[in-house]
mmCIF file of C-alpha atoms in Angstrom:
data_model
loop_
_atom_site.group_PDB
_atom_site.id
_atom_site.type_symbol
_atom_site.label_atom_id
_atom_site.label_comp_id
_atom_site.label_asym_id
_atom_site.label_seq_id
_atom_site.Cartn_x
_atom_site.Cartn_y
_atom_site.Cartn_z
ATOM 1 C CA UNK A 1 130.877 89.059 92.872
ATOM 2 C CA UNK A 2 130.302 92.544 92.260
ATOM 3 C CA UNK A 3 131.051 94.523 95.677
ATOM 4 C CA UNK A 4 130.406 98.610 95.497
ATOM 5 C CA UNK A 5 132.502 100.177 97.610
ATOM 6 C CA UNK A 6 131.451 103.928 99.182
ATOM 7 C CA UNK A 7 131.932 106.041 102.157
ATOM 8 C CA UNK A 8 134.427 103.126 103.229
ATOM 9 C CA UNK A 9 131.956 100.434 103.247
ATOM 10 C CA UNK A 10 132.025 97.474 101.251
ATOM 11 C CA UNK A 11 128.512 96.233 99.644
ATOM 12 C CA UNK A 12 128.242 92.957 97.809
ATOM 13 C CA UNK A 13 124.980 92.747 95.191
ATOM 14 C CA UNK A 14 122.738 90.820 96.544
ATOM 15 C CA UNK A 15 121.787 87.197 95.415
ATOM 16 C CA UNK A 16 118.926 84.552 95.535
ATOM 17 C CA UNK A 17 121.233 81.398 94.378
ATOM 18 C CA UNK A 18 123.858 79.562 95.666
ATOM 19 C CA UNK A 19 124.366 81.956 98.158
ATOM 20 C CA UNK A 20 126.626 78.883 100.033
ATOM 21 C CA UNK A 21 129.198 79.805 98.069
ATOM 22 C CA UNK A 22 128.940 83.447 97.376
ATOM 23 C CA UNK A 23 129.176 83.582 101.368
ATOM 24 C CA UNK A 24 132.080 81.499 100.734
ATOM 25 C CA UNK A 25 133.572 83.954 97.882
ATOM 26 C CA UNK A 26 132.919 86.394 100.529
ATOM 27 C CA UNK A 27 135.163 85.228 103.344
ATOM 28 C CA UNK A 28 131.512 84.633 105.252
ATOM 29 C CA UNK A 29 130.392 81.831 107.638
ATOM 30 C CA UNK A 30 127.280 80.593 107.200
ATOM 31 C CA UNK A 31 125.823 78.851 110.697
ATOM 32 C CA UNK A 32 122.257 77.580 109.503
ATOM 33 C CA UNK A 33 119.476 76.393 111.736
ATOM 34 C CA UNK A 34 120.557 76.578 115.399
ATOM 35 C CA UNK A 35 117.240 76.174 117.865
ATOM 36 C CA UNK A 36 116.498 79.853 120.052
ATOM 37 C CA UNK A 37 112.894 78.515 120.779
ATOM 38 C CA UNK A 38 110.827 75.423 120.866
ATOM 39 C CA UNK A 39 107.582 74.724 120.509
ATOM 40 C CA UNK A 40 104.955 72.347 121.263
ATOM 41 C CA UNK A 41 105.494 71.295 118.280
ATOM 42 C CA UNK A 42 108.651 71.772 116.417
ATOM 43 C CA UNK A 43 111.658 73.940 117.225
ATOM 44 C CA UNK A 44 112.323 77.486 115.953
ATOM 45 C CA UNK A 45 115.225 78.380 114.214
ATOM 46 C CA UNK A 46 117.797 81.025 113.097
ATOM 47 C CA UNK A 47 120.965 81.209 110.741
ATOM 48 C CA UNK A 48 124.463 82.912 111.690
ATOM 49 C CA UNK A 49 126.570 84.797 109.025
ATOM 50 C CA UNK A 50 128.891 85.981 109.936
ATOM 51 C CA UNK A 51 133.080 86.897 108.928
ATOM 52 C CA UNK A 52 135.029 83.648 108.569
ATOM 53 C CA UNK A 53 137.709 83.437 111.863
ATOM 54 C CA UNK A 54 135.153 85.250 114.621
ATOM 55 C CA UNK A 55 136.025 84.069 117.955
ATOM 56 C CA UNK A 56 133.964 83.667 121.187
ATOM 57 C CA UNK A 57 133.513 86.789 123.049
ATOM 58 C CA UNK A 58 135.176 89.016 120.531
ATOM 59 C CA UNK A 59 132.168 91.355 121.860
ATOM 60 C CA UNK A 60 131.398 92.920 117.717
ATOM 61 C CA UNK A 61 127.582 94.662 117.403
ATOM 62 C CA UNK A 62 125.523 92.177 116.358
ATOM 63 C CA UNK A 63 121.828 92.467 114.232
ATOM 64 C CA UNK A 64 118.951 91.216 114.111
ATOM 65 C CA UNK A 65 117.650 90.767 110.609
ATOM 66 C CA UNK A 66 113.391 90.286 109.848
ATOM 67 C CA UNK A 67 112.518 89.281 106.668
ATOM 68 C CA UNK A 68 109.171 90.783 105.425
ATOM 69 C CA UNK A 69 106.053 88.246 103.447
ATOM 70 C CA UNK A 70 102.688 90.217 104.910
ATOM 71 C CA UNK A 71 103.351 87.974 107.841
ATOM 72 C CA UNK A 72 102.536 85.472 106.279
ATOM 73 C CA UNK A 73 105.454 84.438 104.134
ATOM 74 C CA UNK A 74 109.019 84.282 103.659
ATOM 75 C CA UNK A 75 111.899 82.746 104.664
ATOM 76 C CA UNK A 76 114.949 84.092 106.908
ATOM 77 C CA UNK A 77 117.452 81.755 104.030
ATOM 78 C CA UNK A 78 117.879 85.065 102.762
ATOM 79 C CA UNK A 79 120.663 87.929 101.331
ATOM 80 C CA UNK A 80 119.618 90.500 103.395
ATOM 81 C CA UNK A 81 122.806 90.191 106.374
ATOM 82 C CA UNK A 82 125.050 90.213 103.700
ATOM 83 C CA UNK A 83 126.318 93.553 103.719
ATOM 84 C CA UNK A 84 126.972 93.887 107.099
ATOM 85 C CA UNK A 85 128.422 90.537 108.172
ATOM 86 C CA UNK A 86 130.627 91.403 105.295
ATOM 87 C CA UNK A 87 131.650 94.684 106.997
ATOM 88 C CA UNK A 88 132.305 93.319 110.258
ATOM 89 C CA UNK A 89 129.025 92.735 111.787
ATOM 90 C CA UNK A 90 127.671 88.885 113.414
ATOM 91 C CA UNK A 91 124.086 88.783 111.808
ATOM 92 C CA UNK A 92 121.597 86.702 113.013
ATOM 93 C CA UNK A 93 118.723 86.081 110.847
ATOM 94 C CA UNK A 94 115.012 84.312 112.251
ATOM 95 C CA UNK A 95 112.526 82.122 111.744
ATOM 96 C CA UNK A 96 108.958 82.705 113.270
ATOM 97 C CA UNK A 97 105.763 81.733 113.259
ATOM 98 C CA UNK A 98 103.873 83.190 109.899
ATOM 99 C CA UNK A 99 100.358 84.220 110.283
ATOM 100 C CA UNK A 100 99.001 80.700 108.526
ATOM 101 C CA UNK A 101 99.730 78.994 111.293
ATOM 102 C CA UNK A 102 99.512 81.590 114.546
ATOM 103 C CA UNK A 103 98.147 85.289 114.727
ATOM 104 C CA UNK A 104 99.463 88.004 116.232
ATOM 105 C CA UNK A 105 101.501 88.228 118.708
ATOM 106 C CA UNK A 106 102.694 84.864 117.779
ATOM 107 C CA UNK A 107 105.067 86.412 115.751
ATOM 108 C CA UNK A 108 106.081 89.723 117.980
ATOM 109 C CA UNK A 109 106.584 86.854 120.252
ATOM 110 C CA UNK A 110 109.178 84.910 118.502
ATOM 111 C CA UNK A 111 110.939 87.753 117.437
ATOM 112 C CA UNK A 112 111.291 88.769 121.334
ATOM 113 C CA UNK A 113 112.698 85.316 121.748
ATOM 114 C CA UNK A 114 115.526 85.316 119.098
ATOM 115 C CA UNK A 115 116.146 88.899 121.003
ATOM 116 C CA UNK A 116 116.453 87.345 124.045
ATOM 117 C CA UNK A 117 118.391 84.144 123.029
ATOM 118 C CA UNK A 118 121.682 86.568 121.945
ATOM 119 C CA UNK A 119 121.474 88.186 123.953
ATOM 120 C CA UNK A 120 122.131 85.099 126.868
ATOM 121 C CA UNK A 121 124.153 82.924 123.247
ATOM 122 C CA UNK A 122 125.325 85.781 120.943
ATOM 123 C CA UNK A 123 128.562 85.518 123.253
ATOM 124 C CA UNK A 124 129.928 82.097 121.425
ATOM 125 C CA UNK A 125 129.427 83.373 117.840
ATOM 126 C CA UNK A 126 131.138 87.188 119.354
ATOM 127 C CA UNK A 127 128.468 89.226 119.755
ATOM 128 C CA UNK A 128 128.065 92.239 122.079
ATOM 129 C CA UNK A 129 124.786 91.209 124.032
ATOM 130 C CA UNK A 130 124.824 94.791 124.086
ATOM 131 C CA UNK A 131 125.338 96.304 121.039
ATOM 132 C CA UNK A 132 122.030 94.408 119.272
ATOM 133 C CA UNK A 133 120.231 96.378 115.908
ATOM 134 C CA UNK A 134 117.254 94.768 114.390
ATOM 135 C CA UNK A 135 116.840 95.578 110.492
ATOM 136 C CA UNK A 136 113.741 94.426 108.765
ATOM 137 C CA UNK A 137 111.803 95.482 105.509
ATOM 138 C CA UNK A 138 107.520 95.017 104.743
ATOM 139 C CA UNK A 139 106.308 93.313 107.703
ATOM 140 C CA UNK A 140 109.542 92.394 108.429
ATOM 141 C CA UNK A 141 109.688 96.151 109.351
ATOM 142 C CA UNK A 142 106.673 95.945 111.325
ATOM 143 C CA UNK A 143 108.253 93.298 113.620
ATOM 144 C CA UNK A 144 110.765 95.374 114.092
ATOM 145 C CA UNK A 145 109.321 98.511 114.687
ATOM 146 C CA UNK A 146 107.077 96.468 117.389
ATOM 147 C CA UNK A 147 109.990 94.799 119.010
ATOM 148 C CA UNK A 148 111.299 98.213 119.758
ATOM 149 C CA UNK A 149 108.380 99.375 121.360
ATOM 150 C CA UNK A 150 107.946 96.109 123.508
ATOM 151 C CA UNK A 151 111.354 96.458 124.898
ATOM 152 C CA UNK A 152 113.380 97.216 127.963
ATOM 153 C CA UNK A 153 115.594 99.860 126.860
ATOM 154 C CA UNK A 154 118.748 99.088 126.119
ATOM 155 C CA UNK A 155 118.367 96.054 125.182
ATOM 156 C CA UNK A 156 118.182 96.677 121.461
ATOM 157 C CA UNK A 157 120.423 99.877 120.782
ATOM 158 C CA UNK A 158 118.703 100.334 116.950
ATOM 159 C CA UNK A 159 116.394 99.520 114.425
ATOM 160 C CA UNK A 160 116.230 100.201 110.559
ATOM 161 C CA UNK A 161 112.980 100.019 109.658
ATOM 162 C CA UNK A 162 112.250 100.101 105.133
ATOM 163 C CA UNK A 163 108.832 100.190 104.656
ATOM 164 C CA UNK A 164 107.341 100.023 107.419
ATOM 165 C CA UNK A 165 103.330 99.025 107.855
ATOM 166 C CA UNK A 166 103.677 101.090 111.083
ATOM 167 C CA UNK A 167 99.661 103.000 111.123
ATOM 168 C CA UNK A 168 97.961 99.256 110.125
ATOM 169 C CA UNK A 169 94.002 100.719 110.378
ATOM 170 C CA UNK A 170 95.129 103.533 107.900
ATOM 171 C CA UNK A 171 96.776 101.315 105.909
ATOM 172 C CA UNK A 172 93.667 98.575 106.336
ATOM 173 C CA UNK A 173 91.400 101.622 104.892
ATOM 174 C CA UNK A 174 93.312 102.497 102.053
ATOM 175 C CA UNK A 175 93.657 98.810 101.028
ATOM 176 C CA UNK A 176 90.080 98.204 101.049
ATOM 177 C CA UNK A 177 89.051 101.459 99.148
ATOM 178 C CA UNK A 178 91.750 100.957 96.783
ATOM 179 C CA UNK A 179 90.645 97.265 96.316
ATOM 180 C CA UNK A 180 86.851 98.489 95.328
ATOM 181 C CA UNK A 181 88.539 101.044 93.147
ATOM 182 C CA UNK A 182 90.619 98.679 91.536
ATOM 183 C CA UNK A 183 87.905 95.910 91.096
ATOM 184 C CA UNK A 184 85.945 97.909 88.773
ATOM 185 C CA UNK A 185 88.593 98.645 86.645
ATOM 186 C CA UNK A 186 91.210 97.259 84.784
ATOM 187 C CA UNK A 187 95.236 97.984 84.046
ATOM 188 C CA UNK A 188 94.058 99.782 80.352
ATOM 189 C CA UNK A 189 91.801 102.245 81.855
ATOM 190 C CA UNK A 190 93.758 102.791 85.071
ATOM 191 C CA UNK A 191 95.506 105.388 83.416
ATOM 192 C CA UNK A 192 92.628 107.688 83.112
ATOM 193 C CA UNK A 193 92.194 107.794 86.522
ATOM 194 C CA UNK A 194 95.266 108.115 87.486
ATOM 195 C CA UNK A 195 94.538 110.963 90.462
ATOM 196 C CA UNK A 196 92.278 108.529 91.855
ATOM 197 C CA UNK A 197 94.587 106.308 91.998
ATOM 198 C CA UNK A 198 97.745 108.723 93.367
ATOM 199 C CA UNK A 199 95.371 109.430 96.170
ATOM 200 C CA UNK A 200 93.617 106.185 97.341
ATOM 201 C CA UNK A 201 97.499 104.779 97.372
ATOM 202 C CA UNK A 202 99.251 107.615 99.702
ATOM 203 C CA UNK A 203 100.073 109.816 97.468
ATOM 204 C CA UNK A 204 102.380 107.436 96.159
ATOM 205 C CA UNK A 205 104.283 108.686 92.469
ATOM 206 C CA UNK A 206 105.934 106.037 89.424
ATOM 207 C CA UNK A 207 102.117 105.553 87.574
ATOM 208 C CA UNK A 208 101.912 106.680 84.611
ATOM 209 C CA UNK A 209 100.003 106.686 81.840
ATOM 210 C CA UNK A 210 102.266 105.151 79.685
ATOM 211 C CA UNK A 211 104.182 102.376 82.634
ATOM 212 C CA UNK A 212 101.304 99.494 81.818
ATOM 213 C CA UNK A 213 103.135 97.464 83.746
ATOM 214 C CA UNK A 214 103.495 99.915 86.970
ATOM 215 C CA UNK A 215 99.501 100.315 86.225
ATOM 216 C CA UNK A 216 98.717 96.286 86.688
ATOM 217 C CA UNK A 217 101.655 96.092 89.750
ATOM 218 C CA UNK A 218 99.008 98.138 91.647
ATOM 219 C CA UNK A 219 96.094 95.735 91.356
ATOM 220 C CA UNK A 220 97.756 93.562 93.198
ATOM 221 C CA UNK A 221 96.933 95.469 96.585
ATOM 222 C CA UNK A 222 93.621 93.323 95.924
ATOM 223 C CA UNK A 223 95.029 90.558 97.816
ATOM 224 C CA UNK A 224 96.716 92.998 100.410
ATOM 225 C CA UNK A 225 93.343 93.183 102.809
ATOM 226 C CA UNK A 226 93.564 89.328 103.238
ATOM 227 C CA UNK A 227 96.475 90.084 105.041
ATOM 228 C CA UNK A 228 95.879 91.872 107.528
ATOM 229 C CA UNK A 229 92.447 89.025 108.354
ATOM 230 C CA UNK A 230 95.609 86.777 108.476
ATOM 231 C CA UNK A 231 97.218 89.054 110.899
ATOM 232 C CA UNK A 232 94.835 89.573 113.568
ATOM 233 C CA UNK A 233 93.051 85.695 113.178
ATOM 234 C CA UNK A 234 89.800 86.851 112.109
ATOM 235 C CA UNK A 235 87.887 88.362 109.399
ATOM 236 C CA UNK A 236 88.147 91.977 110.079
ATOM 237 C CA UNK A 237 85.601 93.279 107.501
ATOM 238 C CA UNK A 238 84.545 97.443 108.851
ATOM 239 C CA UNK A 239 86.933 97.141 111.698
ATOM 240 C CA UNK A 240 90.009 98.436 111.409
ATOM 241 C CA UNK A 241 90.310 99.749 114.804
ATOM 242 C CA UNK A 242 90.431 96.006 115.686
ATOM 243 C CA UNK A 243 94.351 96.213 114.192
ATOM 244 C CA UNK A 244 95.307 99.263 117.268
ATOM 245 C CA UNK A 245 97.019 96.853 119.412
ATOM 246 C CA UNK A 246 99.356 95.458 116.822
ATOM 247 C CA UNK A 247 99.908 99.540 115.010
ATOM 248 C CA UNK A 248 103.411 101.172 116.544
ATOM 249 C CA UNK A 249 101.555 104.036 115.645
ATOM 250 C CA UNK A 250 99.013 103.844 117.669
ATOM 251 C CA UNK A 251 100.539 102.085 120.690
ATOM 252 C CA UNK A 252 103.503 104.973 120.043
ATOM 253 C CA UNK A 253 100.506 107.903 120.495
ATOM 254 C CA UNK A 254 100.146 105.790 124.324
ATOM 255 C CA UNK A 255 103.427 105.668 125.209
ATOM 256 C CA UNK A 256 104.851 107.712 128.483
ATOM 257 C CA UNK A 257 108.029 109.886 128.206
ATOM 258 C CA UNK A 258 109.401 106.954 129.885
ATOM 259 C CA UNK A 259 109.315 104.700 127.024
ATOM 260 C CA UNK A 260 110.140 107.474 124.510
ATOM 261 C CA UNK A 261 113.063 108.061 126.294
ATOM 262 C CA UNK A 262 113.590 104.229 126.254
ATOM 263 C CA UNK A 263 113.559 103.626 122.793
ATOM 264 C CA UNK A 264 116.324 102.818 120.464
ATOM 265 C CA UNK A 265 117.963 105.163 117.786
ATOM 266 C CA UNK A 266 115.347 104.331 114.485
ATOM 267 C CA UNK A 267 116.580 104.922 110.905
ATOM 268 C CA UNK A 268 113.240 104.520 109.074
ATOM 269 C CA UNK A 269 113.122 103.906 105.614
ATOM 270 C CA UNK A 270 110.720 104.042 102.234
ATOM 271 C CA UNK A 271 110.571 104.154 98.198
ATOM 272 C CA UNK A 272 108.519 107.168 96.607
ATOM 273 C CA UNK A 273 106.444 105.022 94.587
ATOM 274 C CA UNK A 274 105.673 102.345 97.024
ATOM 275 C CA UNK A 275 102.506 101.516 95.078
ATOM 276 C CA UNK A 276 101.765 98.389 98.984
ATOM 277 C CA UNK A 277 102.271 100.371 101.427
ATOM 278 C CA UNK A 278 102.584 103.918 100.846
ATOM 279 C CA UNK A 279 105.259 106.164 101.953
ATOM 280 C CA UNK A 280 102.777 108.223 103.667
ATOM 281 C CA UNK A 281 102.680 104.848 106.091
ATOM 282 C CA UNK A 282 106.247 106.552 107.136
ATOM 283 C CA UNK A 283 105.852 109.689 106.721
ATOM 284 C CA UNK A 284 103.260 109.508 110.461
ATOM 285 C CA UNK A 285 105.558 107.403 112.054
ATOM 286 C CA UNK A 286 108.488 110.216 111.348
ATOM 287 C CA UNK A 287 106.285 113.232 112.448
ATOM 288 C CA UNK A 288 104.955 111.517 116.016
ATOM 289 C CA UNK A 289 108.079 110.147 116.532
ATOM 290 C CA UNK A 290 110.103 112.967 116.281
ATOM 291 C CA UNK A 291 106.606 115.007 117.900
ATOM 292 C CA UNK A 292 107.321 112.621 120.665
ATOM 293 C CA UNK A 293 111.189 113.589 120.974
ATOM 294 C CA UNK A 294 111.962 110.067 119.737
ATOM 295 C CA UNK A 295 116.094 109.245 118.427
ATOM 296 C CA UNK A 296 114.814 109.041 114.608
ATOM 297 C CA UNK A 297 116.245 110.412 110.815
ATOM 298 C CA UNK A 298 114.131 108.744 107.406
ATOM 299 C CA UNK A 299 115.820 108.165 104.588
ATOM 300 C CA UNK A 300 113.421 108.763 101.189
ATOM 301 C CA UNK A 301 114.327 107.744 97.787
ATOM 302 C CA UNK A 302 112.512 108.665 94.901
ATOM 303 C CA UNK A 303 111.510 106.189 92.407
ATOM 304 C CA UNK A 304 111.990 103.670 95.035
ATOM 305 C CA UNK A 305 108.962 100.979 95.508
ATOM 306 C CA UNK A 306 108.249 98.406 97.632
ATOM 307 C CA UNK A 307 111.634 96.867 97.346
ATOM 308 C CA UNK A 308 113.529 99.998 98.109
ATOM 309 C CA UNK A 309 117.076 98.407 97.128
ATOM 310 C CA UNK A 310 116.770 98.009 93.500
ATOM 311 C CA UNK A 311 115.182 100.153 90.943
ATOM 312 C CA UNK A 312 114.037 97.790 87.446
ATOM 313 C CA UNK A 313 115.847 94.964 88.763
ATOM 314 C CA UNK A 314 118.730 96.904 89.064
ATOM 315 C CA UNK A 315 120.426 97.530 92.521
ATOM 316 C CA UNK A 316 121.198 100.902 94.643
ATOM 317 C CA UNK A 317 123.984 100.585 96.960
ATOM 318 C CA UNK A 318 123.697 103.941 98.260
ATOM 319 C CA UNK A 319 120.770 102.787 99.327
ATOM 320 C CA UNK A 320 122.316 100.085 101.905
ATOM 321 C CA UNK A 321 124.954 102.476 102.761
ATOM 322 C CA UNK A 322 122.582 104.592 104.765
ATOM 323 C CA UNK A 323 122.200 101.446 106.598
ATOM 324 C CA UNK A 324 125.193 100.878 107.275
ATOM 325 C CA UNK A 325 126.554 104.564 107.627
ATOM 326 C CA UNK A 326 123.049 104.418 110.787
ATOM 327 C CA UNK A 327 124.771 101.083 112.428
ATOM 328 C CA UNK A 328 128.623 102.281 112.007
ATOM 329 C CA UNK A 329 127.880 105.578 113.791
ATOM 330 C CA UNK A 330 125.553 104.123 116.375
ATOM 331 C CA UNK A 331 127.729 101.325 117.277
ATOM 332 C CA UNK A 332 131.132 103.671 116.250
ATOM 333 C CA UNK A 333 132.281 99.955 114.257
ATOM 334 C CA UNK A 334 134.022 99.829 110.765
ATOM 335 C CA UNK A 335 135.731 97.085 110.532
ATOM 336 C CA UNK A 336 139.022 97.088 108.250
ATOM 337 C CA UNK A 337 139.464 93.955 106.002
ATOM 338 C CA UNK A 338 142.687 92.875 104.837
ATOM 339 C CA UNK A 339 142.631 91.497 100.989
ATOM 340 C CA UNK A 340 139.333 92.451 100.676
ATOM 341 C CA UNK A 341 139.485 94.340 97.439
ATOM 342 C CA UNK A 342 140.575 91.017 95.472
ATOM 343 C CA UNK A 343 136.660 90.242 95.327
ATOM 344 C CA UNK A 344 136.181 93.007 93.823
ATOM 345 C CA UNK A 345 135.001 92.115 89.684
#
């Protein structure tokens, strides 16, 4: 198991196979499938990942992790919480209703109910109910932002949102435009229309004539518009405004001074070469947050695509360091783990 140390943080390389064995090697306890919400036909659950030996009542900072997947797919059985747990946090990774089952706001309601469960029961697992952060990526980051705009002041201390769809009407409109553009061209001819492709994708970089694989990946946006239909539970057609109730940017526009004052601290992260959720989504949100006076910071990564933690399949630990620094400073937290270097490779 490769672990990189940066600025005092110990950052394990993510793995998606044999996670139970990897967590054990890292000295982490994985408690799976804890019920947090009863539905009419089933129960929603969450997983806890934390250092082995944590006792009830230790009052460690907690982080709720929300997976992505265009709101319609994904699983909480992933590596999203590994680095946080390895650095001493009590982490909660939840299952929520996907849009294949229920449209918005069911997914947000589930996330909020998971938050309330942590407030009520997190102490039993060593978490501090007054120090709760949220981390999400892609559609999970969208839900994290929506949680911040929904929660009461003080319920969430900090949010780290990566590659978040934040202005949904604008993203939907650009997706429709990209669909029309790409449907008339093959990957072999896209390079001839590079400037137009960049404009339609919100100015993302990394589109080059020689990079055939990158050009082919842009064709994936053709199926993205249906994710918005599923999110709202109907075919939207040209009705982009229907997305405003689920759009963090638009909710923020109408937020009162009192609401802004009560928002959590925010860290926005985005890759400059993200072809799926272009970087303008984060730039617009950041500018609006600053205009409103919110406590917000932004980190942009050159050449990073939608899965911003990797570059050409290679894990980039400095990007995880930004999240650890953010939560560490917010919660004034940095755990010293005796013997941690013994697992370095």
